[in-house]
mmCIF file of C-alpha atoms and ligand atoms in Angstrom:
data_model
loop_
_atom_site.group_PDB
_atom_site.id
_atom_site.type_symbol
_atom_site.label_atom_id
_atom_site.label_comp_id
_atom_site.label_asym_id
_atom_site.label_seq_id
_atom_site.Cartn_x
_atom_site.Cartn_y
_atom_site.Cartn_z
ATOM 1 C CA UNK A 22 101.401 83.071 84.505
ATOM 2 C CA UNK A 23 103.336 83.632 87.617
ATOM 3 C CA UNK A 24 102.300 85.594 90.907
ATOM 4 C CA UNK A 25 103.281 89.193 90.772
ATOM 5 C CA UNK A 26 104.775 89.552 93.725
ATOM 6 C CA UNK A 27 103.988 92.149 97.048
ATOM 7 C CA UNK A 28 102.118 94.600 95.110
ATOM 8 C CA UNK A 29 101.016 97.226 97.676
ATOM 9 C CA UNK A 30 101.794 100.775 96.077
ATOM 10 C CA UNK A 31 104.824 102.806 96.787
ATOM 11 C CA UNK A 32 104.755 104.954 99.510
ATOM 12 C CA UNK A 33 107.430 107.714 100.163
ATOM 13 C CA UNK A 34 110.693 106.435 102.873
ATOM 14 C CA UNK A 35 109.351 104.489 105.528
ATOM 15 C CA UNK A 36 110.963 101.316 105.726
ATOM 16 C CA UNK A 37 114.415 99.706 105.806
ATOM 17 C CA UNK A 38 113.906 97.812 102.693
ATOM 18 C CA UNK A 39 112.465 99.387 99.788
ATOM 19 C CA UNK A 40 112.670 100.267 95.982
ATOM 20 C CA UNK A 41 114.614 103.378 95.360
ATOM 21 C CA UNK A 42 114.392 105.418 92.270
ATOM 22 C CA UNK A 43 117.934 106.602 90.775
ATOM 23 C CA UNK A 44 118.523 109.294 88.411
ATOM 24 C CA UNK A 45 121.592 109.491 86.588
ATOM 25 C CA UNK A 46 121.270 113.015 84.511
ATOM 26 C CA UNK A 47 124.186 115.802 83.579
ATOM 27 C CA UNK A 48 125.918 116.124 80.547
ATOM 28 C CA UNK A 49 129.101 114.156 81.004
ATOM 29 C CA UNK A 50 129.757 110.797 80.188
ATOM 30 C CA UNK A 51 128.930 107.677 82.524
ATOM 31 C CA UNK A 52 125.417 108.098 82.782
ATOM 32 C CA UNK A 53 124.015 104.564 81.125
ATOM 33 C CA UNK A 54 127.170 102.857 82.512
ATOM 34 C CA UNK A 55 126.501 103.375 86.167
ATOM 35 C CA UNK A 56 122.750 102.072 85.281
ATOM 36 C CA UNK A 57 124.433 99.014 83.642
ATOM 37 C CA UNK A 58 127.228 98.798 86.766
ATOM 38 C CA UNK A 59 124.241 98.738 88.953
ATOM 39 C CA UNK A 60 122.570 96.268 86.965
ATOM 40 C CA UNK A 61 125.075 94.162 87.562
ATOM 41 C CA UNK A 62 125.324 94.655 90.957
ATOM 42 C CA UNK A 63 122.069 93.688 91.536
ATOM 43 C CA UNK A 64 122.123 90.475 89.412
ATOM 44 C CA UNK A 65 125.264 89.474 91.406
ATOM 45 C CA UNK A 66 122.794 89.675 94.619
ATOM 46 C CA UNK A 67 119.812 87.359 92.880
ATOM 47 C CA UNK A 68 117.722 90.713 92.050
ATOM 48 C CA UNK A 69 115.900 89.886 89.138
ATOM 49 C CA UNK A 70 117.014 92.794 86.305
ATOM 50 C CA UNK A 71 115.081 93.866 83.138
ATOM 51 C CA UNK A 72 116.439 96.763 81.139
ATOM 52 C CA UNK A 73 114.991 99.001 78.647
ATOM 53 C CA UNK A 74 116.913 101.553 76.176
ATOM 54 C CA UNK A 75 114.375 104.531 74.970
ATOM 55 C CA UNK A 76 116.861 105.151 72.044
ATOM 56 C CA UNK A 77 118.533 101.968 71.003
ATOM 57 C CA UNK A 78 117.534 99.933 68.153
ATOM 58 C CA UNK A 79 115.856 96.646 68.960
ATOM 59 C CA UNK A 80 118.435 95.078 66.704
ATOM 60 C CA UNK A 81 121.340 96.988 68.405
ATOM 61 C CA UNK A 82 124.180 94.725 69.576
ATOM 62 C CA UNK A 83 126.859 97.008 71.271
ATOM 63 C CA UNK A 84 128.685 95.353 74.539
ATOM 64 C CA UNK A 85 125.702 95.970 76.972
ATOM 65 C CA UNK A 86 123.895 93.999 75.302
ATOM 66 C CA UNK A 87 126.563 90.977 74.454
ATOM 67 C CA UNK A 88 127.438 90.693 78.157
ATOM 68 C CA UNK A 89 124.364 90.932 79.736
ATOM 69 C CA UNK A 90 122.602 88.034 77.186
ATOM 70 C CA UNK A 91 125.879 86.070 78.528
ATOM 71 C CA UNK A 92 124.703 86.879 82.088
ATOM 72 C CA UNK A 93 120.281 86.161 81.055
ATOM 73 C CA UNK A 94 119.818 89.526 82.109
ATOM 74 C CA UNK A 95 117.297 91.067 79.725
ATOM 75 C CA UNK A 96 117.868 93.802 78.065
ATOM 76 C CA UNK A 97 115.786 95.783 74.968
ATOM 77 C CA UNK A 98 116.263 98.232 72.903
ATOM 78 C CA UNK A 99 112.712 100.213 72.063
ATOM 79 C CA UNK A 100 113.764 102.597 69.475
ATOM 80 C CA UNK A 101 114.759 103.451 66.467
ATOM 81 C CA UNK A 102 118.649 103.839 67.183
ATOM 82 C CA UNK A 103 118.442 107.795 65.543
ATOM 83 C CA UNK A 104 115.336 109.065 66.879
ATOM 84 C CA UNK A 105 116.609 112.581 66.850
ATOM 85 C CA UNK A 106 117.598 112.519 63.105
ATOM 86 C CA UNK A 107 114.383 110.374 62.399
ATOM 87 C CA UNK A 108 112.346 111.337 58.756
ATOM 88 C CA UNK A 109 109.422 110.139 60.434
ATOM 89 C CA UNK A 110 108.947 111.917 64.453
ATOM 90 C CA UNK A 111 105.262 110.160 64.429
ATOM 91 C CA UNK A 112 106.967 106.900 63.928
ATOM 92 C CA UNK A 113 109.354 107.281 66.522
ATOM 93 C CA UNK A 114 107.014 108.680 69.075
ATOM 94 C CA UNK A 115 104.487 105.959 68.355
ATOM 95 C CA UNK A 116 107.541 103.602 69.192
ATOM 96 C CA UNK A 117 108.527 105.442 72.107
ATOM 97 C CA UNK A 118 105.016 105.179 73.335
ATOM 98 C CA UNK A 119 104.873 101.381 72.602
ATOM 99 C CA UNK A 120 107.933 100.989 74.204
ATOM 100 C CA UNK A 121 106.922 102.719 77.443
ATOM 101 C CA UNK A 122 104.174 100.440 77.640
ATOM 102 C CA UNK A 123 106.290 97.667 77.661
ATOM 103 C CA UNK A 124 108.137 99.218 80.545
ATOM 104 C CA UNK A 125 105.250 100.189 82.649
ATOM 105 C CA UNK A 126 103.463 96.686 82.520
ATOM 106 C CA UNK A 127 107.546 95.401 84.097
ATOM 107 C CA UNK A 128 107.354 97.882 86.333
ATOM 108 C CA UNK A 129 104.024 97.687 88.045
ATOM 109 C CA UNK A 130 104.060 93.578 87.414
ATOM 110 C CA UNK A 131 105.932 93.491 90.461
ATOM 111 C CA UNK A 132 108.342 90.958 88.435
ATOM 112 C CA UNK A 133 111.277 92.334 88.180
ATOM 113 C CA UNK A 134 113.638 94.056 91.391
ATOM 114 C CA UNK A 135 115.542 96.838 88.923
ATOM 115 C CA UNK A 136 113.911 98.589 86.257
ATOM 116 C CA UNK A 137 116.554 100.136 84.018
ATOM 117 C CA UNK A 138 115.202 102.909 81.900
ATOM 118 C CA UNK A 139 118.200 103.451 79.606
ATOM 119 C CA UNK A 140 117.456 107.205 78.011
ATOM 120 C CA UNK A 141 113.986 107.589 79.243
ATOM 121 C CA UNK A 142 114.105 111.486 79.651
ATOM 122 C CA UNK A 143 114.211 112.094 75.993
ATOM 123 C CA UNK A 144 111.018 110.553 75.062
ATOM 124 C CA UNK A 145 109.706 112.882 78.074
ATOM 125 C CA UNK A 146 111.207 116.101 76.769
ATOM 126 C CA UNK A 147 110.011 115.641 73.235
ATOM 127 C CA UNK A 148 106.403 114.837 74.676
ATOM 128 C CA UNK A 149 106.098 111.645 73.237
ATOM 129 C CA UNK A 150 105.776 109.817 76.658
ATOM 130 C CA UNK A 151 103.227 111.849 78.836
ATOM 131 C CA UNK A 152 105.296 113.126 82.145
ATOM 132 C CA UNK A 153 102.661 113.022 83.911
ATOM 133 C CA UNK A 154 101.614 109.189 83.033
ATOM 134 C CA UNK A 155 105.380 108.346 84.295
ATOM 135 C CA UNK A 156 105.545 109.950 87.275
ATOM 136 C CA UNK A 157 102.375 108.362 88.239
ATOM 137 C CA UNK A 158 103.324 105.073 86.836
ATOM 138 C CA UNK A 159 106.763 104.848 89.036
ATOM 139 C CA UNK A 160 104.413 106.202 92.176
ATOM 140 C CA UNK A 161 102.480 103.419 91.808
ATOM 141 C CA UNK A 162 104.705 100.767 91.470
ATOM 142 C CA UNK A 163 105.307 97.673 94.042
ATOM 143 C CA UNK A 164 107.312 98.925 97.438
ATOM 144 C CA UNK A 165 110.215 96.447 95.997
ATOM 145 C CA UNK A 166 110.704 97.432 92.705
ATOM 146 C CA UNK A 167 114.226 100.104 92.327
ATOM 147 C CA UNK A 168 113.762 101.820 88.954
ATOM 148 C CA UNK A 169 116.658 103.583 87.547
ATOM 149 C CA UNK A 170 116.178 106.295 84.614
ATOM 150 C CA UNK A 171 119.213 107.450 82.740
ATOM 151 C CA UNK A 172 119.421 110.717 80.345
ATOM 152 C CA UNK A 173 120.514 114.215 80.086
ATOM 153 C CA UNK A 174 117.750 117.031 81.430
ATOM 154 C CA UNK A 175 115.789 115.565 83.652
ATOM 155 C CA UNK A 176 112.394 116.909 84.892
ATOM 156 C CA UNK A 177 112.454 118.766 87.363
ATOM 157 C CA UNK A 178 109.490 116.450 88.780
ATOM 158 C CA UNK A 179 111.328 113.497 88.609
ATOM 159 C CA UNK A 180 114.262 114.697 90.267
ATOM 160 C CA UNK A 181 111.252 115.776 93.110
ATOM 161 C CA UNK A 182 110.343 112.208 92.967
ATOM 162 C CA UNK A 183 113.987 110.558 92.990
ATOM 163 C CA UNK A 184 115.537 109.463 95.953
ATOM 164 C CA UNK A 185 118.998 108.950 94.874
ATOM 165 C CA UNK A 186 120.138 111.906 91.595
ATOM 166 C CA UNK A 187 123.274 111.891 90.308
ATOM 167 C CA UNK A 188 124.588 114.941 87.861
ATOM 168 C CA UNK A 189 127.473 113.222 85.222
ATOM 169 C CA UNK A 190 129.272 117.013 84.826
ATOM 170 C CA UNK A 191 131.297 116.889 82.075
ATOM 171 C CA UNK A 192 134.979 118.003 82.346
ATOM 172 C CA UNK A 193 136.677 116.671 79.294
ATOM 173 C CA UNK A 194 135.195 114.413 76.666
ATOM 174 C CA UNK A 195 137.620 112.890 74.253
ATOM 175 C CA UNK A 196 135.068 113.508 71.354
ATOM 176 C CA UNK A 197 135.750 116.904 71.395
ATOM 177 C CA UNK A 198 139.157 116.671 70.572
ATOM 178 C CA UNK A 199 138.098 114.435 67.624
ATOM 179 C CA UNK A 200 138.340 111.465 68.955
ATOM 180 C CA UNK A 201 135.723 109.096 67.318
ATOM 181 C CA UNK A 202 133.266 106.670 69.853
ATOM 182 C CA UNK A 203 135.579 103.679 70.960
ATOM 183 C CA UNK A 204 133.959 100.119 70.980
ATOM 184 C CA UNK A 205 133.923 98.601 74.190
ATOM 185 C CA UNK A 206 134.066 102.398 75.543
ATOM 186 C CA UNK A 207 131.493 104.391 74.037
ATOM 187 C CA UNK A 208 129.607 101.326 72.385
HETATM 188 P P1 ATP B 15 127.738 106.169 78.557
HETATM 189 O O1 ATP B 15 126.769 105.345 77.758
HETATM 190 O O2 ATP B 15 129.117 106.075 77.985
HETATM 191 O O3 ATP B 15 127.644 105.925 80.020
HETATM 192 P P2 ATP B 15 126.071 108.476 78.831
HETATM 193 O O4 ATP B 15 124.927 107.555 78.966
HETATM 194 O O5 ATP B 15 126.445 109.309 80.008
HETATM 195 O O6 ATP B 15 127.340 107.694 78.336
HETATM 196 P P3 ATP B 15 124.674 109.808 76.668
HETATM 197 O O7 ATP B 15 124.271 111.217 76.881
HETATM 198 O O8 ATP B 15 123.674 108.733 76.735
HETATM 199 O O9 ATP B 15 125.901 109.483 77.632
HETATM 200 O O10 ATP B 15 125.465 109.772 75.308
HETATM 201 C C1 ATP B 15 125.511 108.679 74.466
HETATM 202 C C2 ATP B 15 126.870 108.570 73.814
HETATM 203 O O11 ATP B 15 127.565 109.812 73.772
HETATM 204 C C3 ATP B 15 127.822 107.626 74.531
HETATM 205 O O12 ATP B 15 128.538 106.947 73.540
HETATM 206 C C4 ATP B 15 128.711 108.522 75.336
HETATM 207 O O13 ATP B 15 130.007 107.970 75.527
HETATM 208 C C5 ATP B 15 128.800 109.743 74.491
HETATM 209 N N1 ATP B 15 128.924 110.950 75.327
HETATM 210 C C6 ATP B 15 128.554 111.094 76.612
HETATM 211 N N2 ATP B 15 128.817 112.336 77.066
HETATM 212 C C7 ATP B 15 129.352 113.002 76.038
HETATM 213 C C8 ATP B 15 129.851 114.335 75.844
HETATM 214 N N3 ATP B 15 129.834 115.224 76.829
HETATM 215 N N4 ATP B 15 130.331 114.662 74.611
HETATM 216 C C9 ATP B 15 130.341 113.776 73.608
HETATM 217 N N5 ATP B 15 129.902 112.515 73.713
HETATM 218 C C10 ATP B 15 129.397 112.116 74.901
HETATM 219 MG MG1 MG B 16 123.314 107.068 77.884
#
């Protein structure tokens, strides 16, 4: 198994060089596409990049996840794809839970320099991720490791917590003149 890497715990600004965390909340669109934009950036400068999506299907193949396998950036999907129309809310929470686990152990491995958690504040709202166990989970991580969390209403404790929070305000949104999710746009 390889090294984790500089794992002293994460201390508030001090340094030059250190992981940030980065909101990106509000209800317009753009939210998961700046995480994946940063992503990107990141890879282009050697970071190593692992990303999670809270709601996505494991299965789910949308462009995300087409153009980052072309680029080996990893990239998973913990959910269920409809976790808010689920039949079964123990199901998806015990998923959501699983899933966070996964996240946590990349996080606070030290192994990865972005953490993307795609959709992470609706597993918080609905309770089925403890808020408290997060917050304290991204506190601890390695000094290195950025974590970004994407979703609409954020707690108010992780914006506390965030360094860098960006509201998405919507102004128009083509769905609501009946315009139906584009692929490559929406998907
Ligand atoms: P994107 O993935 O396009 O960056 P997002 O992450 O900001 O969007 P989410 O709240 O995660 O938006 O919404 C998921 C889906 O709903 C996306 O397909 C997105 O394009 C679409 N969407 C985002 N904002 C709105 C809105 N205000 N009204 C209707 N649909 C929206
Ligand atoms: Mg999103």
């Amino acid at each position: 198994m390889e090294a984790p890497r500089r794992l002293k715990p994460y201390t508030r600004p001090q340094g030059e060089r250190r992981g940030l965390l980065i909101v990106y909340t509000g209800d317009g669109k753009g939210k998961s596409t700046a995480a994946f934009g940063l992503a990107l950036r990141a890879h282009g400068r050697g970071l190593k990049v692992r990303i999670f999506q809270f709601i996505k299907h494991g299965t789910a193949r949308f462009g995300e996840h087409r153009a980052f396998a072309l680029l080996g950036v990893p990239i998973e999907g913990l959910g269920d794809g409809f976790t808010w129309k689920s039949q079964d809310l123990e199901a998806s929470a015990r998923l959501a839970q699983e899933g966070w686990q996964r996240a946590k152990g990349a996080i606070l491995s030290g192994a990865y320099d972005l953490v993307v958690l795609d959709e992470a504040t609706y597993p918080l709202r609905y309770g089925w991720v403890s808020l408290g166990e997060f917050l304290g989970a991204l506190k601890a991580r390695p000094v290195h490791v950025h974590v970004v969390v994407t979703g609409r209403g954020t707690p108010e404790a992780l914006v506390e917590l965030a360094d860098t929070v960006t509201e998405m305000r919507k102004v128009k949104h083509a769905f609501d003149q009946g315009v139906p999710a584009q692929r490559g746009i929406e998907h």
